[in-house]
Amino acid sequence: MGPHRDNHPLMRAHAAVTVVALVAALMAPSAAAAQQTAARQGTVRTDTLWAQSLGVRKALTVYLPPSYGTSTRRYPLLVYLHGRGGNERDWTNAGLLHRTMDSLVSAGQPEAIIAMPDGDDGWYTTWASLPDAGCATDTVRREPAATYCVPWPHYDDYIARDIVAHLDGHYRTVGTRESRGIAGLSMGGYGALTLALAYPDVFAAAVSHSGVLSPRLRIGAAVTDSLRYGREMNELAAGVRHLWPSLRAVFGSDTLAWRGRDPALLAERLKARVARGEAQWPALRFDIGVDDTWTPQNRDLAASLRALGVAHEYTEYPGAHTWTYWKAHAAESLVFLLTRTGGKE
């Protein structure tokens, strides 16, 4: 099955063929191009910061572009969010995002600083309740309770305020809304879009890869069904499948709390703010593999945005919920964000 594209009339048409050709070129570089790329590699480092919104110190992976150490210029800031069960090293260790960025720079794309924060399993939102007092450690990565079990789980403010302030304060970022973009995969895809919609003063563009983008959608419901969203907790539990324990802990046991964290509702609220001249609409893009569990949710959000008449891009590709898929499409999200934050058309 070929790519599916949401052809909304207000959508900024992305040059899909150009990006696909660029990705193909990156996958099979010539010897000369390989030498040039090797000579122009960025650096990856690990920071720690005090996250006031969480009440703990957190780790942060930072990519600095090839020219950072030899210039005095300022750079756009891109934030890349990991998925559930992941950490701040996922995008470099598993996704090789830094190498993809190096290759794009060698191909003529703008340089940027990339921040990859540790978001725990917090869904990049403010929790409906405080964490379980019995929380001990993150068993997936054996992170100690001192940094995993946060006392004040405001993971949205943590990204939009603490992380951005740390990068703006410690690195040569441009430091404006127009110079910032955000992206993520799975849980991080949800986070990227909801943060851009909730903090349009901070981010100018957002991309979701394989995101959980319509968490209230009932299993098997059509996008034309006016009753397609769960009204009882058991319907919500069935709809999010294996994510239920994680999402219930974060979103709570109140259907209104789930509705308040729904990307479609956040988009509706932001559209009203934009109409009043109070905010700007961020550039939005989301994609997913046709064999992914969350494809119906992505289609539902695309339908909701079309109904609202707001600009967005939505694409489906072959693939599933895997790093094979995310690595294959990381260059596309980088180009989308760089185009909108770094001045490259």
Short mmCIF file of C-alpha atoms in Angstrom, two decimals:
data_model
loop_
_atom_site.label_atom_id
_atom_site.label_comp_id
_atom_site.label_asym_id
_atom_site.label_seq_id
_atom_site.Cartn_x
_atom_site.Cartn_y
_atom_site.Cartn_z
CA MET A 1 0.00 0.00 0.00
CA GLY A 2 1.40 3.40 -0.96
CA PRO A 3 1.49 6.51 1.18
CA HIS A 4 -1.85 8.01 2.12
CA ARG A 5 -1.95 11.80 2.30
CA ASP A 6 -4.62 13.95 3.91
CA ASN A 7 -5.30 16.52 1.20
CA HIS A 8 -6.90 19.21 3.34
CA PRO A 9 -7.27 22.50 1.37
CA LEU A 10 -5.60 24.55 4.09
CA MET A 11 -2.71 22.12 4.48
CA ARG A 12 0.77 23.38 3.67
CA ALA A 13 1.72 20.96 0.93
CA HIS A 14 4.97 19.26 1.88
CA ALA A 15 7.29 18.14 -0.91
CA ALA A 16 6.90 14.42 -0.21
CA VAL A 17 8.70 13.28 -3.35
CA THR A 18 11.65 15.53 -2.56
CA VAL A 19 11.88 14.24 1.00
CA VAL A 20 11.63 10.61 -0.09
CA ALA A 21 14.42 11.20 -2.62
CA LEU A 22 16.48 12.89 0.08
CA VAL A 23 16.00 9.97 2.46
CA ALA A 24 17.00 7.54 -0.28
CA ALA A 25 20.15 9.55 -0.92
CA LEU A 26 20.98 9.49 2.78
CA MET A 27 20.63 5.72 2.89
CA ALA A 28 23.12 5.22 0.01
CA PRO A 29 25.70 8.04 0.05
CA SER A 30 28.65 8.18 -2.30
CA ALA A 31 32.18 7.83 -0.95
CA ALA A 32 32.74 11.58 -1.35
CA ALA A 33 29.50 12.37 0.47
CA ALA A 34 30.46 9.95 3.24
CA GLN A 35 33.79 11.72 3.70
CA GLN A 36 32.05 15.10 3.81
CA THR A 37 29.54 13.83 6.37
CA ALA A 38 32.31 12.41 8.54
CA ALA A 39 34.01 15.79 8.48
CA ARG A 40 30.82 17.58 9.51
CA GLN A 41 29.49 15.63 12.45
CA GLY A 42 27.68 17.20 15.34
CA THR A 43 28.34 16.29 18.94
CA VAL A 44 26.09 14.58 21.47
CA ARG A 45 26.31 15.31 25.17
CA THR A 46 24.32 14.64 28.33
CA ASP A 47 23.16 17.45 30.62
CA THR A 48 21.39 17.34 33.95
CA LEU A 49 19.01 20.06 35.04
CA TRP A 50 16.77 20.90 37.94
CA ALA A 51 13.21 20.54 36.65
CA GLN A 52 11.13 22.88 38.77
CA SER A 53 7.90 21.57 37.27
CA LEU A 54 8.71 18.04 38.49
CA GLY A 55 10.70 18.75 41.63
CA VAL A 56 13.66 16.54 40.62
CA ARG A 57 16.86 16.60 38.59
CA LYS A 58 16.52 15.08 35.13
CA ALA A 59 18.86 13.93 32.37
CA LEU A 60 18.83 15.52 28.93
CA THR A 61 20.58 14.46 25.72
CA VAL A 62 21.68 17.40 23.58
CA TYR A 63 22.85 17.37 19.96
CA LEU A 64 25.02 20.32 18.92
CA PRO A 65 25.39 20.87 15.15
CA PRO A 66 28.72 20.58 13.30
CA SER A 67 29.49 24.30 13.22
CA TYR A 68 28.56 24.97 16.85
CA GLY A 69 32.13 24.92 18.18
CA THR A 70 33.58 27.12 15.45
CA SER A 71 30.94 29.82 15.10
CA THR A 72 29.14 32.42 17.19
CA ARG A 73 25.77 32.09 15.44
CA ARG A 74 22.51 31.09 17.08
CA TYR A 75 20.49 28.03 16.09
CA PRO A 76 16.89 26.84 15.99
CA LEU A 77 15.87 24.44 18.76
CA LEU A 78 14.17 21.13 18.05
CA VAL A 79 12.83 18.97 20.89
CA TYR A 80 12.43 15.21 20.26
CA LEU A 81 10.34 13.18 22.73
CA HIS A 82 10.68 9.46 23.39
CA GLY A 83 7.91 6.91 23.74
CA ARG A 84 6.52 5.03 26.74
CA GLY A 85 9.17 2.93 28.43
CA GLY A 86 11.91 4.97 26.76
CA ASN A 87 14.40 7.55 27.90
CA GLU A 88 16.46 10.51 26.74
CA ARG A 89 18.93 8.26 24.88
CA ASP A 90 16.39 6.49 22.64
CA TRP A 91 16.53 8.87 19.70
CA THR A 92 20.33 8.57 19.47
CA ASN A 93 20.91 4.97 20.57
CA ALA A 94 18.01 3.34 18.72
CA GLY A 95 17.03 6.05 16.23
CA LEU A 96 20.46 7.40 15.24
CA LEU A 97 18.83 10.81 15.00
CA HIS A 98 22.16 12.61 15.31
CA ARG A 99 23.54 10.78 12.28
CA THR A 100 20.42 11.55 10.25
CA MET A 101 20.76 15.22 11.20
CA ASP A 102 24.45 15.22 10.22
CA SER A 103 23.52 13.82 6.81
CA LEU A 104 20.81 16.43 6.30
CA VAL A 105 23.27 19.22 7.14
CA SER A 106 25.74 17.80 4.62
CA ALA A 107 22.90 17.79 2.07
CA GLY A 108 22.28 21.51 2.63
CA GLN A 109 19.63 21.63 5.32
CA PRO A 110 19.93 24.21 8.13
CA GLU A 111 21.70 23.28 11.33
CA ALA A 112 19.83 23.09 14.64
CA ILE A 113 20.29 22.15 18.25
CA ILE A 114 18.25 19.10 19.25
CA ALA A 115 17.13 18.45 22.83
CA MET A 116 16.02 14.93 23.80
CA PRO A 117 14.64 15.00 27.37
CA ASP A 118 13.84 12.22 29.80
CA GLY A 119 10.03 12.23 30.00
CA ASP A 120 9.56 9.08 32.12
CA ASP A 121 6.15 7.58 31.33
CA GLY A 122 4.50 10.92 32.05
CA TRP A 123 2.69 11.42 28.71
CA TYR A 124 4.01 15.00 28.59
CA THR A 125 0.97 16.38 30.41
CA THR A 126 -0.02 17.41 33.93
CA TRP A 127 -1.25 14.34 35.77
CA ALA A 128 -4.80 14.18 37.06
CA SER A 129 -3.45 13.06 40.46
CA LEU A 130 -0.17 12.78 42.32
CA PRO A 131 1.90 9.63 41.68
CA ASP A 132 1.39 6.51 43.77
CA ALA A 133 3.25 6.93 47.05
CA GLY A 134 4.45 3.35 46.68
CA CYS A 135 6.33 4.10 43.47
CA ALA A 136 9.87 2.74 43.73
CA THR A 137 11.78 2.77 40.44
CA ASP A 138 11.41 2.66 36.69
CA THR A 139 11.82 -1.08 36.16
CA VAL A 140 12.41 -0.72 32.41
CA ARG A 141 15.66 1.23 32.74
CA ARG A 142 16.31 0.76 36.49
CA GLU A 143 16.19 4.49 37.08
CA PRO A 144 16.18 5.30 40.80
CA ALA A 145 13.09 6.64 42.50
CA ALA A 146 14.89 9.92 43.17
CA THR A 147 14.55 10.92 39.51
CA TYR A 148 11.71 8.71 38.28
CA CYS A 149 9.06 9.13 40.99
CA VAL A 150 8.52 12.85 40.72
CA PRO A 151 6.61 14.65 43.49
CA TRP A 152 4.89 17.14 41.19
CA PRO A 153 4.14 15.66 37.76
CA HIS A 154 3.71 18.65 35.45
CA TYR A 155 5.35 17.05 32.44
CA ASP A 156 3.92 19.63 30.02
CA ASP A 157 5.46 22.57 31.86
CA TYR A 158 8.63 20.51 32.26
CA ILE A 159 9.09 20.35 28.48
CA ALA A 160 7.69 23.73 27.45
CA ARG A 161 9.22 25.73 30.29
CA ASP A 162 12.08 23.91 32.07
CA ILE A 163 13.67 22.20 29.08
CA VAL A 164 13.30 25.22 26.79
CA ALA A 165 14.66 27.57 29.47
CA HIS A 166 17.66 25.29 30.05
CA LEU A 167 18.53 25.20 26.34
CA ASP A 168 17.99 28.93 25.87
CA GLY A 169 20.08 29.66 28.96
CA HIS A 170 23.00 27.31 28.28
CA TYR A 171 23.29 27.19 24.48
CA ARG A 172 23.18 29.60 21.56
CA THR A 173 19.57 29.09 20.57
CA VAL A 174 17.68 31.78 18.66
CA GLY A 175 15.27 31.80 21.58
CA THR A 176 12.01 32.66 19.82
CA ARG A 177 8.78 30.81 19.20
CA GLU A 178 9.42 30.93 15.45
CA SER A 179 12.73 29.09 15.91
CA ARG A 180 11.37 26.14 17.92
CA GLY A 181 9.87 22.85 16.81
CA ILE A 182 8.92 19.65 18.61
CA ALA A 183 8.50 16.04 17.52
CA GLY A 184 8.04 12.63 19.11
CA LEU A 185 7.08 9.01 18.64
CA SER A 186 4.17 7.07 20.16
CA MET A 187 3.65 8.63 23.62
CA GLY A 188 6.05 11.34 22.45
CA GLY A 189 3.93 11.90 19.34
CA TYR A 190 0.97 12.61 21.58
CA GLY A 191 3.20 14.92 23.60
CA ALA A 192 4.55 16.80 20.59
CA LEU A 193 1.14 17.69 19.16
CA THR A 194 -0.54 18.47 22.49
CA LEU A 195 2.36 20.65 23.62
CA ALA A 196 2.30 22.62 20.36
CA LEU A 197 -1.45 23.10 20.70
CA ALA A 198 -1.31 24.02 24.39
CA TYR A 199 1.83 26.18 24.16
CA PRO A 200 1.61 27.95 20.78
CA ASP A 201 3.74 30.73 22.24
CA VAL A 202 6.63 28.27 22.60
CA PHE A 203 6.53 26.02 19.51
CA ALA A 204 5.96 27.00 15.88
CA ALA A 205 5.78 23.45 14.48
CA ALA A 206 5.17 19.89 15.64
CA VAL A 207 5.43 16.36 14.24
CA SER A 208 4.06 13.07 15.54
CA HIS A 209 5.33 9.68 14.42
CA SER A 210 2.90 6.85 15.33
CA GLY A 211 1.28 8.92 18.06
CA VAL A 212 -1.60 7.98 20.35
CA LEU A 213 -3.67 10.89 19.05
CA SER A 214 -7.30 10.11 19.87
CA PRO A 215 -7.22 8.31 23.22
CA ARG A 216 -11.02 8.40 23.71
CA LEU A 217 -11.80 6.63 20.42
CA ARG A 218 -13.83 3.44 20.80
CA ILE A 219 -12.52 0.30 19.12
CA GLY A 220 -14.02 -0.15 15.67
CA ALA A 221 -15.78 3.23 15.63
CA ALA A 222 -15.96 5.04 12.29
CA VAL A 223 -14.77 8.64 12.01
CA THR A 224 -18.28 9.59 10.88
CA ASP A 225 -19.88 8.14 14.02
CA SER A 226 -21.09 10.92 16.31
CA LEU A 227 -20.82 8.50 19.25
CA ARG A 228 -17.31 7.30 18.45
CA TYR A 229 -15.79 8.42 21.74
CA GLY A 230 -16.01 6.45 24.96
CA ARG A 231 -18.43 7.75 27.56
CA GLU A 232 -17.62 5.27 30.30
CA MET A 233 -14.29 4.29 31.78
CA ASN A 234 -14.65 0.70 30.57
CA GLU A 235 -14.97 1.98 26.98
CA LEU A 236 -11.86 4.12 27.39
CA ALA A 237 -9.99 1.17 28.86
CA ALA A 238 -10.91 -1.04 25.91
CA GLY A 239 -9.97 1.65 23.41
CA VAL A 240 -6.41 2.20 24.66
CA ARG A 241 -5.77 -1.53 25.15
CA HIS A 242 -2.44 -2.27 26.85
CA LEU A 243 -1.88 1.43 27.60
CA TRP A 244 -4.77 1.54 30.07
CA PRO A 245 -2.71 1.20 33.30
CA SER A 246 -0.34 3.94 32.15
CA LEU A 247 -3.00 6.32 30.85
CA ARG A 248 -5.36 5.84 33.79
CA ALA A 249 -2.56 6.81 36.17
CA VAL A 250 -1.92 10.00 34.19
CA PHE A 251 -5.34 11.00 32.79
CA GLY A 252 -7.30 9.88 35.84
CA SER A 253 -10.64 8.12 36.28
CA ASP A 254 -12.84 11.00 35.14
CA THR A 255 -14.01 11.07 31.51
CA LEU A 256 -13.92 14.88 31.60
CA ALA A 257 -10.22 14.73 32.45
CA TRP A 258 -9.63 12.51 29.43
CA ARG A 259 -11.58 14.90 27.23
CA GLY A 260 -9.51 17.83 28.45
CA ARG A 261 -6.33 16.05 27.30
CA ASP A 262 -7.69 15.12 23.86
CA PRO A 263 -5.67 16.63 20.96
CA ALA A 264 -8.84 17.38 18.97
CA LEU A 265 -10.29 19.43 21.83
CA LEU A 266 -6.99 21.25 22.31
CA ALA A 267 -7.07 22.09 18.59
CA GLU A 268 -10.63 23.38 18.87
CA ARG A 269 -9.66 25.62 21.78
CA LEU A 270 -6.59 26.94 20.00
CA LYS A 271 -8.57 27.67 16.84
CA ALA A 272 -10.82 29.94 18.91
CA ARG A 273 -7.77 31.69 20.37
CA VAL A 274 -6.29 32.19 16.91
CA ALA A 275 -9.59 33.66 15.70
CA ARG A 276 -9.45 36.18 18.57
CA GLY A 277 -5.87 37.11 17.68
CA GLU A 278 -4.51 35.65 20.91
CA ALA A 279 -2.26 32.97 19.40
CA GLN A 280 -0.75 31.61 16.20
CA TRP A 281 -1.51 28.21 14.72
CA PRO A 282 1.52 25.86 14.73
CA ALA A 283 2.46 23.87 11.64
CA LEU A 284 1.31 20.30 12.31
CA ARG A 285 2.33 17.04 10.70
CA PHE A 286 1.61 13.47 11.77
CA ASP A 287 2.28 10.12 10.16
CA ILE A 288 1.81 6.45 10.98
CA GLY A 289 2.32 2.99 9.55
CA VAL A 290 -0.74 1.28 8.08
CA ASP A 291 -0.08 -1.78 10.27
CA ASP A 292 0.15 0.24 13.49
CA THR A 293 -2.34 -0.32 16.32
CA TRP A 294 -2.97 3.42 16.54
CA THR A 295 -3.74 4.09 12.86
CA PRO A 296 -7.50 4.51 13.53
CA GLN A 297 -6.69 7.15 16.14
CA ASN A 298 -4.52 9.08 13.68
CA ARG A 299 -7.25 8.96 11.06
CA ASP A 300 -9.72 10.21 13.63
CA LEU A 301 -7.59 13.22 14.53
CA ALA A 302 -7.10 13.99 10.83
CA ALA A 303 -10.89 13.92 10.38
CA SER A 304 -11.37 16.20 13.41
CA LEU A 305 -8.84 18.72 12.09
CA ARG A 306 -10.48 18.68 8.66
CA ALA A 307 -13.83 19.37 10.30
CA LEU A 308 -12.28 22.30 12.16
CA GLY A 309 -10.79 23.62 8.92
CA VAL A 310 -7.29 23.99 10.34
CA ALA A 311 -3.97 23.43 8.60
CA HIS A 312 -2.23 20.10 9.02
CA GLU A 313 -0.45 17.31 7.15
CA TYR A 314 -1.29 13.65 7.64
CA THR A 315 0.43 10.74 5.90
CA GLU A 316 0.27 6.95 6.15
CA TYR A 317 3.12 4.71 5.07
CA PRO A 318 3.82 0.98 5.07
CA GLY A 319 5.09 -0.12 8.47
CA ALA A 320 4.26 -0.79 12.09
CA HIS A 321 5.04 0.53 15.58
CA THR A 322 8.78 -0.12 15.40
CA TRP A 323 12.13 1.59 15.31
CA THR A 324 12.46 0.43 11.72
CA TYR A 325 9.53 2.71 10.88
CA TRP A 326 10.70 5.63 13.03
CA LYS A 327 14.26 5.60 11.68
CA ALA A 328 12.91 5.49 8.14
CA HIS A 329 10.84 8.64 8.65
CA ALA A 330 12.95 10.70 11.06
CA ALA A 331 14.49 12.66 8.19
CA GLU A 332 11.00 13.75 7.13
CA SER A 333 10.16 15.19 10.53
CA LEU A 334 13.54 16.92 10.71
CA VAL A 335 13.06 18.51 7.28
CA PHE A 336 9.52 19.58 8.16
CA LEU A 337 10.71 21.25 11.38
CA LEU A 338 13.86 22.75 9.87
CA THR A 339 11.84 24.24 7.01
CA ARG A 340 9.56 26.00 9.49
CA THR A 341 12.15 27.02 12.09
CA GLY A 342 15.38 27.40 10.16
CA GLY A 343 14.35 29.31 7.07
CA LYS A 344 15.09 26.57 4.52
CA GLU A 345 12.47 26.28 1.79
#
